[in-house]
Amino acid sequence: MTIKATPTPGALLLSPQDHTLIMIDHQSQMAFATHSIDAVSLRNNAALVAHAAAGFKVSSIVTTVAEKSFSGPVFDEIKDAFPGTEITDRTSMNTWEDANVIARVNAIGKKRIVLAGLWTSVCIVGPALSALDQGFEVYVISDACGDVSAEAHNSAMQRMIQAGARPMTSLQYLLELQRDWARTDSYELTTGIAKKFGGAYGLGIIYAQTMFHAKEG
């Protein structure tokens, strides 16, 4: 049987409309003990994810654990991306066991869940395995997560992958939402986020646009 290719995106690719992003416990106290990624990179990657989701109007939930009594506030970079958004505070380490968060997930009603947060082995593994068990598709933005050691983070990622979760990175998340430079309505949004939070890639965009007036697409 002959296979025929068509110019259409694969079903496993994310689009802005087909998933809920849940950002979990990007808080000071949790970051202090994170050693699998440095704090600067973690904050930068979390900011990239948050601004990408906000810019593309992705259904998003920001949640904290014991914000007032122990873990402290959400990173400012995330607050800046979602000004005025409701932040759901919890007592449970597993976000999926919090009735208020689940009420928001159900109100949004999307089968795909994208997770990012601290720590990978506890606060991301918990909801990832729970959501998978209930029939959701789960994606994990690995470099917007972190843990007390590289071993803890890597073991947690492997555990989730073995259960069916799909790993990706923060820059990959942004570019997958854009996916086609011919989408001119979001071109400035995407390149603007990349220039601010996209590291060397963002510097390359700044250089090309400044020196040669270059533009993708």
PDB file of C-alpha atoms in Angstrom:
ATOM      1  CA  MET A   1       0.000   0.000   0.000  1.00  0.00           C
ATOM      2  CA  THR A   2       1.370   3.402  -1.010  1.00  0.00           C
ATOM      3  CA  ILE A   3       1.716   6.020   1.716  1.00  0.00           C
ATOM      4  CA  LYS A   4       0.722   9.509   0.673  1.00  0.00           C
ATOM      5  CA  ALA A   5       2.022  12.549   2.528  1.00  0.00           C
ATOM      6  CA  THR A   6      -0.126  15.636   3.054  1.00  0.00           C
ATOM      7  CA  PRO A   7       0.917  19.143   4.221  1.00  0.00           C
ATOM      8  CA  THR A   8      -0.926  18.864   7.524  1.00  0.00           C
ATOM      9  CA  PRO A   9       0.366  18.930  11.129  1.00  0.00           C
ATOM     10  CA  GLY A  10       0.632  15.730  13.148  1.00  0.00           C
ATOM     11  CA  ALA A  11      -2.082  15.047  15.684  1.00  0.00           C
ATOM     12  CA  LEU A  12       0.418  14.978  18.567  1.00  0.00           C
ATOM     13  CA  LEU A  13       1.516  18.579  18.015  1.00  0.00           C
ATOM     14  CA  LEU A  14       0.086  21.177  20.381  1.00  0.00           C
ATOM     15  CA  SER A  15      -1.989  24.144  19.288  1.00  0.00           C
ATOM     16  CA  PRO A  16      -3.021  27.119  21.434  1.00  0.00           C
ATOM     17  CA  GLN A  17      -6.631  25.941  21.553  1.00  0.00           C
ATOM     18  CA  ASP A  18      -6.238  22.256  22.414  1.00  0.00           C
ATOM     19  CA  HIS A  19      -4.693  22.166  25.883  1.00  0.00           C
ATOM     20  CA  THR A  20      -4.595  23.563  29.393  1.00  0.00           C
ATOM     21  CA  LEU A  21      -1.275  24.762  30.805  1.00  0.00           C
ATOM     22  CA  ILE A  22      -0.846  24.221  34.545  1.00  0.00           C
ATOM     23  CA  MET A  23       2.092  26.047  36.143  1.00  0.00           C
ATOM     24  CA  ILE A  24       2.778  24.567  39.564  1.00  0.00           C
ATOM     25  CA  ASP A  25       4.689  25.975  42.556  1.00  0.00           C
ATOM     26  CA  HIS A  26       7.142  28.298  40.830  1.00  0.00           C
ATOM     27  CA  GLN A  27       7.783  29.809  44.269  1.00  0.00           C
ATOM     28  CA  SER A  28      10.768  31.115  46.186  1.00  0.00           C
ATOM     29  CA  GLN A  29      11.033  28.381  48.820  1.00  0.00           C
ATOM     30  CA  MET A  30      10.729  25.646  46.200  1.00  0.00           C
ATOM     31  CA  ALA A  31      13.397  27.288  44.040  1.00  0.00           C
ATOM     32  CA  PHE A  32      15.902  27.612  46.902  1.00  0.00           C
ATOM     33  CA  ALA A  33      16.375  23.825  47.043  1.00  0.00           C
ATOM     34  CA  THR A  34      16.284  23.286  43.267  1.00  0.00           C
ATOM     35  CA  HIS A  35      19.678  22.130  41.954  1.00  0.00           C
ATOM     36  CA  SER A  36      18.909  20.338  38.684  1.00  0.00           C
ATOM     37  CA  ILE A  37      18.742  23.723  36.934  1.00  0.00           C
ATOM     38  CA  ASP A  38      20.139  27.093  37.979  1.00  0.00           C
ATOM     39  CA  ALA A  39      17.682  29.675  39.270  1.00  0.00           C
ATOM     40  CA  VAL A  40      18.302  32.144  36.450  1.00  0.00           C
ATOM     41  CA  SER A  41      17.550  29.570  33.746  1.00  0.00           C
ATOM     42  CA  LEU A  42      14.540  28.285  35.657  1.00  0.00           C
ATOM     43  CA  ARG A  43      13.004  31.747  35.997  1.00  0.00           C
ATOM     44  CA  ASN A  44      13.763  32.554  32.377  1.00  0.00           C
ATOM     45  CA  ASN A  45      12.197  29.333  31.085  1.00  0.00           C
ATOM     46  CA  ALA A  46       9.137  29.702  33.295  1.00  0.00           C
ATOM     47  CA  ALA A  47       8.743  33.245  32.005  1.00  0.00           C
ATOM     48  CA  LEU A  48       9.015  32.071  28.404  1.00  0.00           C
ATOM     49  CA  VAL A  49       6.303  29.468  28.950  1.00  0.00           C
ATOM     50  CA  ALA A  50       4.003  31.872  30.796  1.00  0.00           C
ATOM     51  CA  HIS A  51       4.333  34.651  28.236  1.00  0.00           C
ATOM     52  CA  ALA A  52       3.866  32.211  25.355  1.00  0.00           C
ATOM     53  CA  ALA A  53       0.683  30.851  26.904  1.00  0.00           C
ATOM     54  CA  ALA A  54      -0.653  34.293  27.731  1.00  0.00           C
ATOM     55  CA  GLY A  55       0.186  35.667  24.294  1.00  0.00           C
ATOM     56  CA  PHE A  56      -1.462  32.788  22.459  1.00  0.00           C
ATOM     57  CA  LYS A  57      -4.431  32.848  24.869  1.00  0.00           C
ATOM     58  CA  VAL A  58      -3.870  29.287  26.071  1.00  0.00           C
ATOM     59  CA  SER A  59      -6.201  28.178  28.857  1.00  0.00           C
ATOM     60  CA  SER A  60      -3.906  28.436  31.877  1.00  0.00           C
ATOM     61  CA  ILE A  61      -3.952  27.649  35.582  1.00  0.00           C
ATOM     62  CA  VAL A  62      -1.366  28.962  38.041  1.00  0.00           C
ATOM     63  CA  THR A  63      -1.271  27.180  41.377  1.00  0.00           C
ATOM     64  CA  THR A  64       0.820  27.403  44.542  1.00  0.00           C
ATOM     65  CA  VAL A  65       1.311  25.394  47.708  1.00  0.00           C
ATOM     66  CA  ALA A  66       1.213  27.073  51.122  1.00  0.00           C
ATOM     67  CA  GLU A  67       1.962  30.457  49.582  1.00  0.00           C
ATOM     68  CA  LYS A  68       1.375  32.581  52.687  1.00  0.00           C
ATOM     69  CA  SER A  69       2.664  30.205  55.343  1.00  0.00           C
ATOM     70  CA  PHE A  70       5.762  28.613  53.817  1.00  0.00           C
ATOM     71  CA  SER A  71       6.576  28.616  50.093  1.00  0.00           C
ATOM     72  CA  GLY A  72       6.294  32.292  49.215  1.00  0.00           C
ATOM     73  CA  PRO A  73       5.001  34.101  46.120  1.00  0.00           C
ATOM     74  CA  VAL A  74       4.940  32.980  42.518  1.00  0.00           C
ATOM     75  CA  PHE A  75       7.832  34.251  40.390  1.00  0.00           C
ATOM     76  CA  ASP A  76       7.198  37.824  39.261  1.00  0.00           C
ATOM     77  CA  GLU A  77       7.816  36.767  35.659  1.00  0.00           C
ATOM     78  CA  ILE A  78       4.722  34.557  35.802  1.00  0.00           C
ATOM     79  CA  LYS A  79       2.615  37.218  37.521  1.00  0.00           C
ATOM     80  CA  ASP A  80       3.659  39.684  34.811  1.00  0.00           C
ATOM     81  CA  ALA A  81       2.470  37.311  32.095  1.00  0.00           C
ATOM     82  CA  PHE A  82      -0.901  36.748  33.783  1.00  0.00           C
ATOM     83  CA  PRO A  83      -1.769  40.055  35.477  1.00  0.00           C
ATOM     84  CA  GLY A  84      -4.805  39.756  37.691  1.00  0.00           C
ATOM     85  CA  THR A  85      -5.152  36.021  37.165  1.00  0.00           C
ATOM     86  CA  GLU A  86      -6.533  33.843  39.942  1.00  0.00           C
ATOM     87  CA  ILE A  87      -3.764  31.867  41.644  1.00  0.00           C
ATOM     88  CA  THR A  88      -5.103  28.721  43.303  1.00  0.00           C
ATOM     89  CA  ASP A  89      -3.316  27.900  46.561  1.00  0.00           C
ATOM     90  CA  ARG A  90      -3.298  24.306  47.832  1.00  0.00           C
ATOM     91  CA  THR A  91      -2.299  22.146  50.763  1.00  0.00           C
ATOM     92  CA  SER A  92      -1.817  18.993  48.674  1.00  0.00           C
ATOM     93  CA  MET A  93       1.532  18.206  47.087  1.00  0.00           C
ATOM     94  CA  ASN A  94      -0.351  16.558  44.219  1.00  0.00           C
ATOM     95  CA  THR A  95      -2.187  19.323  42.379  1.00  0.00           C
ATOM     96  CA  TRP A  96      -4.592  16.742  40.933  1.00  0.00           C
ATOM     97  CA  GLU A  97      -5.910  16.016  44.429  1.00  0.00           C
ATOM     98  CA  ASP A  98      -7.010  19.622  44.945  1.00  0.00           C
ATOM     99  CA  ALA A  99     -10.743  20.036  44.306  1.00  0.00           C
ATOM    100  CA  ASN A 100     -10.434  23.716  43.351  1.00  0.00           C
ATOM    101  CA  VAL A 101      -7.815  23.020  40.682  1.00  0.00           C
ATOM    102  CA  ILE A 102      -9.818  20.100  39.310  1.00  0.00           C
ATOM    103  CA  ALA A 103     -12.931  22.293  39.149  1.00  0.00           C
ATOM    104  CA  ARG A 104     -10.965  24.702  36.950  1.00  0.00           C
ATOM    105  CA  VAL A 105      -9.630  21.859  34.775  1.00  0.00           C
ATOM    106  CA  ASN A 106     -13.175  20.574  34.280  1.00  0.00           C
ATOM    107  CA  ALA A 107     -14.547  24.050  33.580  1.00  0.00           C
ATOM    108  CA  ILE A 108     -11.966  24.477  30.817  1.00  0.00           C
ATOM    109  CA  GLY A 109     -12.750  20.987  29.552  1.00  0.00           C
ATOM    110  CA  LYS A 110      -9.668  20.173  27.471  1.00  0.00           C
ATOM    111  CA  LYS A 111      -8.198  16.681  27.286  1.00  0.00           C
ATOM    112  CA  ARG A 112      -4.577  17.764  26.918  1.00  0.00           C
ATOM    113  CA  ILE A 113      -2.660  18.968  29.969  1.00  0.00           C
ATOM    114  CA  VAL A 114       0.748  20.682  29.812  1.00  0.00           C
ATOM    115  CA  LEU A 115       2.671  20.810  33.093  1.00  0.00           C
ATOM    116  CA  ALA A 116       5.595  22.852  34.380  1.00  0.00           C
ATOM    117  CA  GLY A 117       6.738  23.429  37.931  1.00  0.00           C
ATOM    118  CA  LEU A 118       8.663  22.527  41.066  1.00  0.00           C
ATOM    119  CA  TRP A 119       9.608  19.904  42.079  1.00  0.00           C
ATOM    120  CA  THR A 120       9.564  17.450  39.195  1.00  0.00           C
ATOM    121  CA  SER A 121       9.591  14.330  41.357  1.00  0.00           C
ATOM    122  CA  VAL A 122       6.692  15.390  43.566  1.00  0.00           C
ATOM    123  CA  CYS A 123       4.560  18.252  42.304  1.00  0.00           C
ATOM    124  CA  ILE A 124       4.810  17.303  38.614  1.00  0.00           C
ATOM    125  CA  VAL A 125       4.860  13.500  38.867  1.00  0.00           C
ATOM    126  CA  GLY A 126       1.720  13.595  41.021  1.00  0.00           C
ATOM    127  CA  PRO A 127      -0.591  15.391  38.589  1.00  0.00           C
ATOM    128  CA  ALA A 128       1.046  13.819  35.534  1.00  0.00           C
ATOM    129  CA  LEU A 129       0.414  10.233  36.662  1.00  0.00           C
ATOM    130  CA  SER A 130      -3.026  11.129  38.022  1.00  0.00           C
ATOM    131  CA  ALA A 131      -4.134  12.857  34.809  1.00  0.00           C
ATOM    132  CA  LEU A 132      -2.805  10.004  32.664  1.00  0.00           C
ATOM    133  CA  ASP A 133      -4.697   7.529  34.832  1.00  0.00           C
ATOM    134  CA  GLN A 134      -7.910   9.439  34.123  1.00  0.00           C
ATOM    135  CA  GLY A 135      -7.421   9.422  30.361  1.00  0.00           C
ATOM    136  CA  PHE A 136      -5.841  12.844  29.788  1.00  0.00           C
ATOM    137  CA  GLU A 137      -2.904  13.425  27.465  1.00  0.00           C
ATOM    138  CA  VAL A 138       0.019  14.903  29.377  1.00  0.00           C
ATOM    139  CA  TYR A 139       2.980  16.981  28.194  1.00  0.00           C
ATOM    140  CA  VAL A 140       5.773  18.090  30.558  1.00  0.00           C
ATOM    141  CA  ILE A 141       7.988  21.115  29.859  1.00  0.00           C
ATOM    142  CA  SER A 142      11.162  19.669  31.328  1.00  0.00           C
ATOM    143  CA  ASP A 143      13.320  22.796  31.472  1.00  0.00           C
ATOM    144  CA  ALA A 144      10.574  24.785  33.224  1.00  0.00           C
ATOM    145  CA  CYS A 145      10.707  22.136  35.963  1.00  0.00           C
ATOM    146  CA  GLY A 146      13.399  21.432  38.513  1.00  0.00           C
ATOM    147  CA  ASP A 147      14.268  19.283  41.490  1.00  0.00           C
ATOM    148  CA  VAL A 148      16.638  18.919  44.420  1.00  0.00           C
ATOM    149  CA  SER A 149      19.154  17.087  42.209  1.00  0.00           C
ATOM    150  CA  ALA A 150      19.687  16.205  38.568  1.00  0.00           C
ATOM    151  CA  GLU A 151      19.076  12.562  39.471  1.00  0.00           C
ATOM    152  CA  ALA A 152      15.726  13.379  41.069  1.00  0.00           C
ATOM    153  CA  HIS A 153      14.628  15.428  38.045  1.00  0.00           C
ATOM    154  CA  ASN A 154      15.809  12.895  35.473  1.00  0.00           C
ATOM    155  CA  SER A 155      14.299   9.927  37.307  1.00  0.00           C
ATOM    156  CA  ALA A 156      10.996  11.759  37.557  1.00  0.00           C
ATOM    157  CA  MET A 157      11.019  12.607  33.844  1.00  0.00           C
ATOM    158  CA  GLN A 158      11.732   8.970  32.973  1.00  0.00           C
ATOM    159  CA  ARG A 159       8.946   7.763  35.252  1.00  0.00           C
ATOM    160  CA  MET A 160       6.435  10.079  33.558  1.00  0.00           C
ATOM    161  CA  ILE A 161       7.641   9.201  30.058  1.00  0.00           C
ATOM    162  CA  GLN A 162       7.308   5.491  30.821  1.00  0.00           C
ATOM    163  CA  ALA A 163       3.722   6.162  31.909  1.00  0.00           C
ATOM    164  CA  GLY A 164       2.953   7.976  28.643  1.00  0.00           C
ATOM    165  CA  ALA A 165       3.795  11.645  29.255  1.00  0.00           C
ATOM    166  CA  ARG A 166       5.434  13.584  26.410  1.00  0.00           C
ATOM    167  CA  PRO A 167       8.469  15.735  27.244  1.00  0.00           C
ATOM    168  CA  MET A 168       9.245  19.069  25.607  1.00  0.00           C
ATOM    169  CA  THR A 169      11.206  22.260  26.342  1.00  0.00           C
ATOM    170  CA  SER A 170      10.157  25.849  26.907  1.00  0.00           C
ATOM    171  CA  LEU A 171      11.410  27.212  23.575  1.00  0.00           C
ATOM    172  CA  GLN A 172       9.900  24.229  21.809  1.00  0.00           C
ATOM    173  CA  TYR A 173       6.570  25.082  23.447  1.00  0.00           C
ATOM    174  CA  LEU A 174       6.658  28.657  22.126  1.00  0.00           C
ATOM    175  CA  LEU A 175       7.625  27.641  18.588  1.00  0.00           C
ATOM    176  CA  GLU A 176       5.093  24.819  18.490  1.00  0.00           C
ATOM    177  CA  LEU A 177       2.341  27.312  19.255  1.00  0.00           C
ATOM    178  CA  GLN A 178       3.529  29.511  16.372  1.00  0.00           C
ATOM    179  CA  ARG A 179       4.568  26.652  14.039  1.00  0.00           C
ATOM    180  CA  ASP A 180       4.322  28.653  10.804  1.00  0.00           C
ATOM    181  CA  TRP A 181       6.060  31.972  10.174  1.00  0.00           C
ATOM    182  CA  ALA A 182       3.319  32.783   7.661  1.00  0.00           C
ATOM    183  CA  ARG A 183       1.046  33.342  10.677  1.00  0.00           C
ATOM    184  CA  THR A 184       1.803  37.025  10.636  1.00  0.00           C
ATOM    185  CA  ASP A 185      -0.729  37.925  13.342  1.00  0.00           C
ATOM    186  CA  SER A 186       1.446  36.227  15.985  1.00  0.00           C
ATOM    187  CA  TYR A 187       4.870  36.781  14.395  1.00  0.00           C
ATOM    188  CA  GLU A 188       5.786  39.825  16.497  1.00  0.00           C
ATOM    189  CA  LEU A 189       4.477  38.112  19.621  1.00  0.00           C
ATOM    190  CA  THR A 190       6.605  35.014  19.078  1.00  0.00           C
ATOM    191  CA  THR A 191       9.802  36.791  18.101  1.00  0.00           C
ATOM    192  CA  GLY A 192       9.306  39.341  20.880  1.00  0.00           C
ATOM    193  CA  ILE A 193       9.100  36.587  23.501  1.00  0.00           C
ATOM    194  CA  ALA A 194      12.092  34.833  21.929  1.00  0.00           C
ATOM    195  CA  LYS A 195      14.149  38.028  21.939  1.00  0.00           C
ATOM    196  CA  LYS A 196      13.432  38.572  25.629  1.00  0.00           C
ATOM    197  CA  PHE A 197      13.601  35.020  26.955  1.00  0.00           C
ATOM    198  CA  GLY A 198      15.001  32.862  24.128  1.00  0.00           C
ATOM    199  CA  GLY A 199      18.699  33.054  24.985  1.00  0.00           C
ATOM    200  CA  ALA A 200      21.094  32.750  22.051  1.00  0.00           C
ATOM    201  CA  TYR A 201      18.199  32.172  19.657  1.00  0.00           C
ATOM    202  CA  GLY A 202      16.696  35.479  20.737  1.00  0.00           C
ATOM    203  CA  LEU A 203      20.026  37.232  20.303  1.00  0.00           C
ATOM    204  CA  GLY A 204      20.182  35.819  16.779  1.00  0.00           C
ATOM    205  CA  ILE A 205      16.788  37.302  15.975  1.00  0.00           C
ATOM    206  CA  ILE A 206      17.843  40.693  17.328  1.00  0.00           C
ATOM    207  CA  TYR A 207      21.057  40.592  15.280  1.00  0.00           C
ATOM    208  CA  ALA A 208      19.409  39.522  12.029  1.00  0.00           C
ATOM    209  CA  GLN A 209      16.595  42.036  12.309  1.00  0.00           C
ATOM    210  CA  THR A 210      18.908  44.891  13.275  1.00  0.00           C
ATOM    211  CA  MET A 211      21.731  44.245  10.831  1.00  0.00           C
ATOM    212  CA  PHE A 212      19.886  42.877   7.813  1.00  0.00           C
ATOM    213  CA  HIS A 213      16.208  43.617   8.437  1.00  0.00           C
ATOM    214  CA  ALA A 214      15.714  39.869   8.139  1.00  0.00           C
ATOM    215  CA  LYS A 215      12.409  38.180   8.865  1.00  0.00           C
ATOM    216  CA  GLU A 216      11.369  34.550   8.948  1.00  0.00           C
ATOM    217  CA  GLY A 217       8.858  33.646   6.274  1.00  0.00           C
TER     218      GLY A 217
END
